C-alpha cells in the first residue's frame, strides 16, 4: 500500500516503512536509526511506528528531526497519549503533517493486549517492516509475524549473538 501525502500544491506517493523494536534500545540501535532516517530523508518515505518508549520513540524523533513524515499507531483511544512523556512528540507529529492512528475508541486505555493488536496495523500500513533490536519473545516479533502474513518485506538489524535484544533479529 502506498500512501498519498499532500505536500504543497502536489501529491507525493510515499513508501511507508515501519520501524519497530525494543523499549530498551541500545546505543547501537539508536545510531542505526539515526543513520537510516538520515539516509532515506530524501527518498519519499513515511516512517510508521507505535509511539512506545525506546525504538518507536527514537524512530519518530529522528523522522521529525529530518523532516520525514511520520505516523504513530496507538494502542489506546485518542483521548490520551501513552506513554505520557511522548505527549510533546505526538503534538510535533501532528504539527509537522503526520498522524496519530487508532482503532480504539476514546474509552480504551493502553491495555497489554491492545499493543499486540496495534502491531498488526503497524505491519499492515507499510510495505517494509524494519526491526531494530528485539528479544526472541518481544512484542516486535508479533509485528514481524503480521508483516509476513501480509507478504510485506521484513528486514532486521543483526547484532551480537550474545545480546538478548539481538535474538529476535538474528
GROMACS .gro file of N, CA and C in nm:
model
  510
    1UNK      N    1   0.082  -0.119   0.000
    1UNK     CA    2   0.000   0.000   0.000
    1UNK      C    3   0.086   0.126   0.000
    2UNK      N    4   0.056   0.213  -0.089
    2UNK     CA    5   0.125   0.342  -0.091
    2UNK      C    6   0.034   0.444  -0.026
    3UNK      N    7   0.092   0.543   0.031
    3UNK     CA    8   0.016   0.646   0.099
    3UNK      C    9   0.036   0.776   0.023
    4UNK      N   10  -0.074   0.843  -0.008
    4UNK     CA   11  -0.063   0.974  -0.072
    4UNK      C   12  -0.048   1.079   0.037
    5UNK      N   13   0.044   1.166   0.019
    5UNK     CA   14   0.076   1.268   0.117
    5UNK      C   15   0.069   1.402   0.047
    6UNK      N   16  -0.015   1.490   0.096
    6UNK     CA   17  -0.026   1.621   0.034
    6UNK      C   18   0.083   1.711   0.086
    7UNK      N   19   0.163   1.762  -0.005
    7UNK     CA   20   0.275   1.848   0.032
    7UNK      C   21   0.280   1.962  -0.068
    8UNK      N   22   0.253   2.080  -0.023
    8UNK     CA   23   0.250   2.194  -0.114
    8UNK      C   24   0.131   2.183  -0.207
    9UNK      N   25   0.154   2.202  -0.334
    9UNK     CA   26   0.047   2.201  -0.433
    9UNK      C   27   0.038   2.070  -0.511
   10UNK      N   28   0.104   1.968  -0.467
   10UNK     CA   29   0.101   1.841  -0.538
   10UNK      C   30   0.095   1.726  -0.439
   11UNK      N   31   0.060   1.610  -0.491
   11UNK     CA   32   0.057   1.490  -0.408
   11UNK      C   33   0.179   1.405  -0.439
   12UNK      N   34   0.238   1.351  -0.337
   12UNK     CA   35   0.352   1.263  -0.349
   12UNK      C   36   0.311   1.124  -0.306
   13UNK      N   37   0.361   1.024  -0.374
   13UNK     CA   38   0.337   0.887  -0.331
   13UNK      C   39   0.454   0.847  -0.241
   14UNK      N   40   0.421   0.815  -0.115
   14UNK     CA   41   0.525   0.781  -0.018
   14UNK      C   42   0.528   0.632   0.009
   15UNK      N   43   0.646   0.580   0.027
   15UNK     CA   44   0.663   0.442   0.070
   15UNK      C   45   0.669   0.443   0.223
   16UNK      N   46   0.582   0.365   0.284
   16UNK     CA   47   0.578   0.360   0.429
   16UNK      C   48   0.672   0.251   0.480
   17UNK      N   49   0.755   0.288   0.576
   17UNK     CA   50   0.847   0.195   0.641
   17UNK      C   51   0.814   0.194   0.789
   18UNK      N   52   0.780   0.077   0.841
   18UNK     CA   53   0.757   0.063   0.986
   18UNK      C   54   0.889   0.031   1.053
   19UNK      N   55   0.916   0.101   1.161
   19UNK     CA   56   1.036   0.075   1.240
   19UNK      C   57   0.990   0.033   1.379
   20UNK      N   58   1.028  -0.088   1.419
   20UNK     CA   59   0.985  -0.143   1.547
   20UNK      C   60   1.105  -0.203   1.620
   21UNK      N   61   1.089  -0.222   1.751
   21UNK     CA   62   1.196  -0.282   1.830
   21UNK      C   63   1.171  -0.267   1.978
   22UNK      N   64   1.272  -0.296   2.052
   22UNK     CA   65   1.265  -0.300   2.197
   22UNK      C   66   1.247  -0.162   2.260
   23UNK      N   67   1.188  -0.162   2.380
   23UNK     CA   68   1.182  -0.038   2.459
   23UNK      C   69   1.319  -0.011   2.521
   24UNK      N   70   1.403  -0.113   2.530
   24UNK     CA   71   1.535  -0.100   2.594
   24UNK      C   72   1.645  -0.090   2.489
   25UNK      N   73   1.628   0.001   2.397
   25UNK     CA   74   1.720   0.018   2.286
   25UNK      C   75   1.861   0.055   2.334
   26UNK      N   76   1.959   0.003   2.265
   26UNK     CA   77   2.098   0.034   2.298
   26UNK      C   78   2.148   0.148   2.210
   27UNK      N   79   2.269   0.194   2.238
   27UNK     CA   80   2.332   0.298   2.156
   27UNK      C   81   2.349   0.249   2.013
   28UNK      N   82   2.373   0.119   1.995
   28UNK     CA   83   2.387   0.058   1.862
   28UNK      C   84   2.258   0.076   1.781
   29UNK      N   85   2.144   0.044   1.841
   29UNK     CA   86   2.016   0.060   1.773
   29UNK      C   87   1.984   0.205   1.743
   30UNK      N   88   2.012   0.292   1.839
   30UNK     CA   89   1.986   0.436   1.822
   30UNK      C   90   2.068   0.493   1.708
   31UNK      N   91   2.196   0.457   1.705
   31UNK     CA   92   2.285   0.506   1.598
   31UNK      C   93   2.236   0.458   1.462
   32UNK      N   94   2.191   0.332   1.454
   32UNK     CA   95   2.141   0.280   1.328
   32UNK      C   96   2.018   0.360   1.281
   33UNK      N   97   1.923   0.383   1.371
   33UNK     CA   98   1.802   0.458   1.334
   33UNK      C   99   1.839   0.599   1.288
   34UNK      N  100   1.929   0.665   1.359
   34UNK     CA  101   1.972   0.800   1.321
   34UNK      C  102   2.029   0.799   1.179
   35UNK      N  103   2.118   0.704   1.151
   35UNK     CA  104   2.182   0.697   1.019
   35UNK      C  105   2.082   0.655   0.911
   36UNK      N  106   1.993   0.561   0.944
   36UNK     CA  107   1.895   0.514   0.846
   36UNK      C  108   1.800   0.626   0.805
   37UNK      N  109   1.741   0.694   0.901
   37UNK     CA  110   1.645   0.801   0.870
   37UNK      C  111   1.716   0.914   0.794
   38UNK      N  112   1.837   0.946   0.833
   38UNK     CA  113   1.913   1.047   0.760
   38UNK      C  114   1.935   1.004   0.614
   39UNK      N  115   1.962   0.876   0.592
   39UNK     CA  116   1.989   0.825   0.457
   39UNK      C  117   1.864   0.823   0.368
   40UNK      N  118   1.745   0.808   0.428
   40UNK     CA  119   1.623   0.799   0.347
   40UNK      C  120   1.542   0.929   0.344
   41UNK      N  121   1.590   1.033   0.408
   41UNK     CA  122   1.511   1.155   0.423
   41UNK      C  123   1.470   1.218   0.291
   42UNK      N  124   1.542   1.194   0.184
   42UNK     CA  125   1.507   1.250   0.053
   42UNK      C  126   1.449   1.146  -0.041
   43UNK      N  127   1.398   1.037   0.013
   43UNK     CA  128   1.352   0.925  -0.070
   43UNK      C  129   1.201   0.905  -0.070
   44UNK      N  130   1.122   1.004  -0.036
   44UNK     CA  131   0.976   0.993  -0.034
   44UNK      C  132   0.927   0.878   0.053
   45UNK      N  133   0.972   0.877   0.177
   45UNK     CA  134   0.930   0.773   0.270
   45UNK      C  135   0.847   0.834   0.383
   46UNK      N  136   0.774   0.748   0.446
   46UNK     CA  137   0.693   0.780   0.564
   46UNK      C  138   0.735   0.679   0.671
   47UNK      N  139   0.769   0.727   0.788
   47UNK     CA  140   0.809   0.638   0.898
   47UNK      C  141   0.687   0.613   0.986
   48UNK      N  142   0.657   0.485   1.008
   48UNK     CA  143   0.546   0.444   1.093
   48UNK      C  144   0.601   0.367   1.212
   49UNK      N  145   0.546   0.394   1.330
   49UNK     CA  146   0.584   0.318   1.449
   49UNK      C  147   0.473   0.332   1.551
   50UNK      N  148   0.499   0.284   1.673
   50UNK     CA  149   0.394   0.275   1.773
   50UNK      C  150   0.399   0.373   1.888
   51UNK      N  151   0.486   0.473   1.883
   51UNK     CA  152   0.498   0.578   1.985
   51UNK      C  153   0.537   0.525   2.123
   52UNK      N  154   0.587   0.403   2.131
   52UNK     CA  155   0.631   0.348   2.258
   52UNK      C  156   0.769   0.403   2.294
   53UNK      N  157   0.813   0.374   2.414
   53UNK     CA  158   0.947   0.412   2.456
   53UNK      C  159   1.049   0.335   2.372
   54UNK      N  160   1.172   0.382   2.370
   54UNK     CA  161   1.279   0.311   2.302
   54UNK      C  162   1.277   0.329   2.151
   55UNK      N  163   1.275   0.218   2.080
   55UNK     CA  164   1.286   0.219   1.934
   55UNK      C  165   1.179   0.306   1.868
   56UNK      N  166   1.054   0.288   1.907
   56UNK     CA  167   0.944   0.364   1.844
   56UNK      C  168   0.965   0.514   1.859
   57UNK      N  169   0.990   0.557   1.981
   57UNK     CA  170   1.010   0.699   2.006
   57UNK      C  171   1.129   0.754   1.930
   58UNK      N  172   1.236   0.677   1.924
   58UNK     CA  173   1.355   0.719   1.851
   58UNK      C  174   1.323   0.734   1.702
   59UNK      N  175   1.249   0.639   1.646
   59UNK     CA  176   1.213   0.645   1.504
   59UNK      C  177   1.131   0.770   1.474
   60UNK      N  178   1.031   0.798   1.557
   60UNK     CA  179   0.950   0.918   1.537
   60UNK      C  180   1.035   1.045   1.553
   61UNK      N  181   1.120   1.047   1.656
   61UNK     CA  182   1.203   1.165   1.683
   61UNK      C  183   1.298   1.192   1.567
   62UNK      N  184   1.360   1.089   1.513
   62UNK     CA  185   1.452   1.107   1.401
   62UNK      C  186   1.378   1.150   1.276
   63UNK      N  187   1.257   1.098   1.256
   63UNK     CA  188   1.176   1.142   1.143
   63UNK      C  189   1.147   1.292   1.155
   64UNK      N  190   1.105   1.335   1.273
   64UNK     CA  191   1.077   1.477   1.295
   64UNK      C  192   1.202   1.561   1.272
   65UNK      N  193   1.314   1.517   1.326
   65UNK     CA  194   1.440   1.590   1.313
   65UNK      C  195   1.480   1.605   1.166
   66UNK      N  196   1.454   1.502   1.085
   66UNK     CA  197   1.493   1.503   0.945
   66UNK      C  198   1.381   1.546   0.851
   67UNK      N  199   1.270   1.595   0.908
   67UNK     CA  200   1.155   1.641   0.830
   67UNK      C  201   1.098   1.532   0.739
   68UNK      N  202   1.092   1.411   0.794
   68UNK     CA  203   1.031   1.296   0.726
   68UNK      C  204   0.893   1.278   0.787
   69UNK      N  205   0.789   1.265   0.707
   69UNK     CA  206   0.656   1.243   0.764
   69UNK      C  207   0.654   1.117   0.850
   70UNK      N  208   0.579   1.121   0.959
   70UNK     CA  209   0.573   1.006   1.049
   70UNK      C  210   0.431   0.987   1.101
   71UNK      N  211   0.397   0.861   1.121
   71UNK     CA  212   0.265   0.822   1.171
   71UNK      C  213   0.284   0.734   1.293
   72UNK      N  214   0.212   0.766   1.400
   72UNK     CA  215   0.215   0.685   1.522
   72UNK      C  216   0.084   0.608   1.532
   73UNK      N  217   0.096   0.476   1.545
   73UNK     CA  218  -0.021   0.390   1.563
   73UNK      C  219  -0.033   0.363   1.713
   74UNK      N  220  -0.147   0.403   1.770
   74UNK     CA  221  -0.166   0.396   1.915
   74UNK      C  222  -0.235   0.267   1.957
   75UNK      N  223  -0.208   0.226   2.080
   75UNK     CA  224  -0.268   0.105   2.137
   75UNK      C  225  -0.378   0.140   2.236
   76UNK      N  226  -0.445   0.253   2.212
   76UNK     CA  227  -0.550   0.305   2.301
   76UNK      C  228  -0.627   0.411   2.226
   77UNK      N  229  -0.727   0.466   2.289
   77UNK     CA  230  -0.806   0.573   2.227
   77UNK      C  231  -0.726   0.701   2.211
   78UNK      N  232  -0.779   0.791   2.129
   78UNK     CA  233  -0.711   0.918   2.102
   78UNK      C  234  -0.727   1.020   2.215
   79UNK      N  235  -0.792   0.980   2.323
   79UNK     CA  236  -0.814   1.072   2.435
   79UNK      C  237  -0.690   1.093   2.522
   80UNK      N  238  -0.587   1.011   2.500
   80UNK     CA  239  -0.465   1.025   2.578
   80UNK      C  240  -0.345   0.983   2.495
   81UNK      N  241  -0.228   1.018   2.544
   81UNK     CA  242  -0.103   0.972   2.482
   81UNK      C  243  -0.030   0.889   2.586
   82UNK      N  244   0.008   0.769   2.545
   82UNK     CA  245   0.083   0.679   2.632
   82UNK      C  246   0.205   0.630   2.556
   83UNK      N  247   0.321   0.639   2.618
   83UNK     CA  248   0.347   0.697   2.750
   83UNK      C  249   0.335   0.849   2.745
   84UNK      N  250   0.298   0.906   2.858
   84UNK     CA  251   0.273   1.049   2.861
   84UNK      C  252   0.398   1.134   2.835
   85UNK      N  253   0.516   1.076   2.848
   85UNK     CA  254   0.639   1.150   2.815
   85UNK      C  255   0.647   1.179   2.665
   86UNK      N  256   0.561   1.115   2.585
   86UNK     CA  257   0.560   1.138   2.441
   86UNK      C  258   0.449   1.233   2.396
   87UNK      N  259   0.385   1.303   2.491
   87UNK     CA  260   0.280   1.398   2.454
   87UNK      C  261   0.333   1.508   2.363
   88UNK      N  262   0.448   1.563   2.396
   88UNK     CA  263   0.506   1.669   2.314
   88UNK      C  264   0.541   1.615   2.175
   89UNK      N  265   0.595   1.494   2.169
   89UNK     CA  266   0.629   1.434   2.041
   89UNK      C  267   0.503   1.412   1.956
   90UNK      N  268   0.396   1.366   2.019
   90UNK     CA  269   0.270   1.346   1.946
   90UNK      C  270   0.222   1.479   1.888
   91UNK      N  271   0.233   1.585   1.965
   91UNK     CA  272   0.198   1.718   1.915
   91UNK      C  273   0.283   1.756   1.794
   92UNK      N  274   0.413   1.732   1.804
   92UNK     CA  275   0.504   1.765   1.695
   92UNK      C  276   0.472   1.683   1.569
   93UNK      N  277   0.435   1.557   1.588
   93UNK     CA  278   0.397   1.473   1.474
   93UNK      C  279   0.281   1.538   1.400
   94UNK      N  280   0.180   1.580   1.474
   94UNK     CA  281   0.062   1.643   1.413
   94UNK      C  282   0.096   1.778   1.349
   95UNK      N  283   0.176   1.858   1.417
   95UNK     CA  284   0.214   1.990   1.365
   95UNK      C  285   0.296   1.981   1.237
   96UNK      N  286   0.365   1.868   1.220
   96UNK     CA  287   0.451   1.851   1.103
   96UNK      C  288   0.386   1.766   0.994
   97UNK      N  289   0.254   1.755   0.997
   97UNK     CA  290   0.183   1.687   0.889
   97UNK      C  291   0.171   1.537   0.903
   98UNK      N  292   0.211   1.484   1.018
   98UNK     CA  293   0.196   1.341   1.041
   98UNK      C  294   0.059   1.309   1.097
   99UNK      N  295   0.045   1.189   1.151
   99UNK     CA  296  -0.086   1.147   1.202
   99UNK      C  297  -0.070   1.054   1.321
  100UNK      N  298  -0.175   1.052   1.402
  100UNK     CA  299  -0.191   0.954   1.509
  100UNK      C  300  -0.307   0.866   1.466
  101UNK      N  301  -0.286   0.736   1.461
  101UNK     CA  302  -0.391   0.642   1.420
  101UNK      C  303  -0.428   0.552   1.537
  102UNK      N  304  -0.556   0.521   1.547
  102UNK     CA  305  -0.601   0.426   1.648
  102UNK      C  306  -0.729   0.360   1.602
  103UNK      N  307  -0.741   0.231   1.630
  103UNK     CA  308  -0.867   0.162   1.604
  103UNK      C  309  -0.951   0.156   1.731
  104UNK      N  310  -0.900   0.209   1.841
  104UNK     CA  311  -0.967   0.202   1.970
  104UNK      C  312  -1.051   0.326   1.994
  105UNK      N  313  -1.159   0.310   2.070
  105UNK     CA  314  -1.244   0.425   2.098
  105UNK      C  315  -1.190   0.503   2.217
  106UNK      N  316  -1.251   0.614   2.244
  106UNK     CA  317  -1.199   0.706   2.346
  106UNK      C  318  -1.205   0.652   2.488
  107UNK      N  319  -1.272   0.540   2.509
  107UNK     CA  320  -1.276   0.481   2.643
  107UNK      C  321  -1.165   0.378   2.664
  108UNK      N  322  -1.099   0.340   2.557
  108UNK     CA  323  -0.999   0.233   2.566
  108UNK      C  324  -0.866   0.285   2.619
  109UNK      N  325  -0.819   0.217   2.722
  109UNK     CA  326  -0.690   0.251   2.784
  109UNK      C  327  -0.581   0.162   2.722
  110UNK      N  328  -0.455   0.192   2.747
  110UNK     CA  329  -0.345   0.114   2.691
  110UNK      C  330  -0.326  -0.021   2.762
  111UNK      N  331  -0.413  -0.116   2.735
  111UNK     CA  332  -0.402  -0.250   2.792
  111UNK      C  333  -0.300  -0.332   2.715
  112UNK      N  334  -0.242  -0.429   2.782
  112UNK     CA  335  -0.136  -0.512   2.722
  112UNK      C  336  -0.177  -0.571   2.588
  113UNK      N  337  -0.297  -0.628   2.580
  113UNK     CA  338  -0.339  -0.693   2.455
  113UNK      C  339  -0.360  -0.593   2.342
  114UNK      N  340  -0.384  -0.467   2.375
  114UNK     CA  341  -0.401  -0.365   2.271
  114UNK      C  342  -0.272  -0.340   2.195
  115UNK      N  343  -0.158  -0.356   2.262
  115UNK     CA  344  -0.030  -0.334   2.195
  115UNK      C  345  -0.007  -0.441   2.089
  116UNK      N  346  -0.044  -0.565   2.120
  116UNK     CA  347  -0.031  -0.672   2.021
  116UNK      C  348  -0.128  -0.650   1.905
  117UNK      N  349  -0.250  -0.603   1.933
  117UNK     CA  350  -0.345  -0.571   1.827
  117UNK      C  351  -0.292  -0.458   1.740
  118UNK      N  352  -0.236  -0.356   1.803
  118UNK     CA  353  -0.181  -0.242   1.731
  118UNK      C  354  -0.073  -0.286   1.632
  119UNK      N  355   0.005  -0.386   1.670
  119UNK     CA  356   0.117  -0.429   1.587
  119UNK      C  357   0.074  -0.475   1.448
  120UNK      N  358  -0.048  -0.531   1.436
  120UNK     CA  359  -0.092  -0.576   1.303
  120UNK      C  360  -0.116  -0.456   1.212
  121UNK      N  361  -0.157  -0.343   1.270
  121UNK     CA  362  -0.177  -0.222   1.190
  121UNK      C  363  -0.043  -0.163   1.149
  122UNK      N  364   0.051  -0.161   1.242
  122UNK     CA  365   0.186  -0.112   1.211
  122UNK      C  366   0.242  -0.190   1.093
  123UNK      N  367   0.225  -0.321   1.094
  123UNK     CA  368   0.275  -0.406   0.984
  123UNK      C  369   0.193  -0.386   0.857
  124UNK      N  370   0.063  -0.366   0.872
  124UNK     CA  371  -0.025  -0.361   0.756
  124UNK      C  372  -0.018  -0.234   0.674
  125UNK      N  373   0.018  -0.123   0.736
  125UNK     CA  374   0.019   0.004   0.662
  125UNK      C  375   0.151   0.029   0.590
  126UNK      N  376   0.247  -0.059   0.605
  126UNK     CA  377   0.379  -0.038   0.545
  126UNK      C  378   0.419  -0.150   0.452
  127UNK      N  379   0.492  -0.113   0.350
  127UNK     CA  380   0.547  -0.212   0.257
  127UNK      C  381   0.663  -0.286   0.320
  128UNK      N  382   0.730  -0.218   0.413
  128UNK     CA  383   0.852  -0.271   0.473
  128UNK      C  384   0.844  -0.256   0.625
  129UNK      N  385   0.884  -0.360   0.697
  129UNK     CA  386   0.900  -0.352   0.841
  129UNK      C  387   1.048  -0.372   0.872
  130UNK      N  388   1.104  -0.280   0.948
  130UNK     CA  389   1.244  -0.284   0.987
  130UNK      C  390   1.249  -0.305   1.137
  131UNK      N  391   1.313  -0.414   1.179
  131UNK     CA  392   1.319  -0.450   1.321
  131UNK      C  393   1.456  -0.413   1.376
  132UNK      N  394   1.454  -0.332   1.481
  132UNK     CA  395   1.576  -0.286   1.546
  132UNK      C  396   1.578  -0.345   1.687
  133UNK      N  397   1.661  -0.440   1.711
  133UNK     CA  398   1.679  -0.497   1.844
  133UNK      C  399   1.548  -0.547   1.908
  134UNK      N  400   1.536  -0.676   1.920
  134UNK     CA  401   1.423  -0.735   1.990
  134UNK      C  402   1.463  -0.870   2.045
  135UNK      N  403   1.414  -0.900   2.162
  135UNK     CA  404   1.434  -1.034   2.218
  135UNK      C  405   1.348  -1.130   2.136
  136UNK      N  406   1.377  -1.258   2.145
  136UNK     CA  407   1.304  -1.355   2.064
  136UNK      C  408   1.155  -1.352   2.094
  137UNK      N  409   1.117  -1.329   2.219
  137UNK     CA  410   0.975  -1.325   2.255
  137UNK      C  411   0.920  -1.184   2.264
  138UNK      N  412   0.992  -1.086   2.212
  138UNK     CA  413   0.949  -0.946   2.222
  138UNK      C  414   0.826  -0.917   2.138
  139UNK      N  415   0.756  -0.810   2.174
  139UNK     CA  416   0.635  -0.770   2.102
  139UNK      C  417   0.659  -0.741   1.955
  140UNK      N  418   0.780  -0.699   1.921
  140UNK     CA  419   0.811  -0.673   1.781
  140UNK      C  420   0.799  -0.798   1.695
  141UNK      N  421   0.817  -0.913   1.757
  141UNK     CA  422   0.805  -1.037   1.682
  141UNK      C  423   0.662  -1.059   1.634
  142UNK      N  424   0.563  -1.005   1.706
  142UNK     CA  425   0.425  -1.014   1.657
  142UNK      C  426   0.407  -0.925   1.535
  143UNK      N  427   0.474  -0.811   1.532
  143UNK     CA  428   0.469  -0.724   1.414
  143UNK      C  429   0.530  -0.796   1.294
  144UNK      N  430   0.641  -0.865   1.317
  144UNK     CA  431   0.707  -0.941   1.212
  144UNK      C  432   0.614  -1.051   1.160
  145UNK      N  433   0.548  -1.120   1.251
  145UNK     CA  434   0.455  -1.227   1.212
  145UNK      C  435   0.343  -1.172   1.124
  146UNK      N  436   0.286  -1.059   1.162
  146UNK     CA  437   0.181  -0.997   1.081
  146UNK      C  438   0.236  -0.953   0.946
  147UNK      N  439   0.354  -0.891   0.945
  147UNK     CA  440   0.413  -0.845   0.819
  147UNK      C  441   0.435  -0.964   0.725
  148UNK      N  442   0.482  -1.075   0.778
  148UNK     CA  443   0.500  -1.195   0.696
  148UNK      C  444   0.366  -1.245   0.642
  149UNK      N  445   0.262  -1.246   0.724
  149UNK     CA  446   0.129  -1.288   0.680
  149UNK      C  447   0.076  -1.198   0.569
  150UNK      N  448   0.112  -1.070   0.573
  150UNK     CA  449   0.066  -0.973   0.474
  150UNK      C  450   0.158  -0.967   0.351
  151UNK      N  451   0.257  -1.057   0.346
  151UNK     CA  452   0.355  -1.060   0.236
  151UNK      C  453   0.432  -0.930   0.222
  152UNK      N  454   0.466  -0.870   0.336
  152UNK     CA  455   0.548  -0.749   0.339
  152UNK      C  456   0.694  -0.789   0.355
  153UNK      N  457   0.782  -0.701   0.314
  153UNK     CA  458   0.924  -0.723   0.335
  153UNK      C  459   0.959  -0.694   0.480
  154UNK      N  460   1.043  -0.779   0.537
  154UNK     CA  461   1.089  -0.761   0.675
  154UNK      C  462   1.241  -0.763   0.674
  155UNK      N  463   1.299  -0.662   0.735
  155UNK     CA  464   1.444  -0.653   0.750
  155UNK      C  465   1.476  -0.638   0.897
  156UNK      N  466   1.592  -0.688   0.936
  156UNK     CA  467   1.630  -0.682   1.077
  156UNK      C  468   1.776  -0.638   1.090
  157UNK      N  469   1.801  -0.560   1.193
  157UNK     CA  470   1.937  -0.517   1.224
  157UNK      C  471   2.004  -0.630   1.302
  158UNK      N  472   2.104  -0.696   1.243
  158UNK     CA  473   2.169  -0.804   1.316
  158UNK      C  474   2.253  -0.749   1.431
  159UNK      N  475   2.274  -0.834   1.530
  159UNK     CA  476   2.355  -0.794   1.645
  159UNK      C  477   2.439  -0.911   1.693
  160UNK      N  478   2.509  -0.888   1.803
  160UNK     CA  479   2.593  -0.994   1.860
  160UNK      C  480   2.504  -1.108   1.909
  161UNK      N  481   2.549  -1.229   1.888
  161UNK     CA  482   2.468  -1.345   1.927
  161UNK      C  483   2.450  -1.356   2.077
  162UNK      N  484   2.534  -1.289   2.153
  162UNK     CA  485   2.523  -1.294   2.299
  162UNK      C  486   2.427  -1.189   2.355
  163UNK      N  487   2.379  -1.097   2.272
  163UNK     CA  488   2.289  -0.991   2.318
  163UNK      C  489   2.145  -1.038   2.315
  164UNK      N  490   2.078  -1.028   2.429
  164UNK     CA  491   1.937  -1.070   2.440
  164UNK      C  492   1.850  -0.999   2.336
  165UNK      N  493   1.873  -0.868   2.316
  165UNK     CA  494   1.789  -0.791   2.225
  165UNK      C  495   1.834  -0.799   2.080
  166UNK      N  496   1.920  -0.896   2.049
  166UNK     CA  497   1.952  -0.929   1.911
  166UNK      C  498   1.896  -1.065   1.873
  167UNK      N  499   1.845  -1.140   1.970
  167UNK     CA  500   1.795  -1.275   1.944
  167UNK      C  501   1.686  -1.276   1.838
  168UNK      N  502   1.589  -1.189   1.849
  168UNK     CA  503   1.478  -1.186   1.753
  168UNK      C  504   1.525  -1.147   1.614
  169UNK      N  505   1.613  -1.047   1.608
  169UNK     CA  506   1.664  -1.002   1.478
  169UNK      C  507   1.750  -1.109   1.412
  170UNK      N  508   1.836  -1.171   1.492
  170UNK     CA  509   1.925  -1.273   1.435
  170UNK      C  510   1.849  -1.396   1.392
   0.00000   0.00000   0.00000
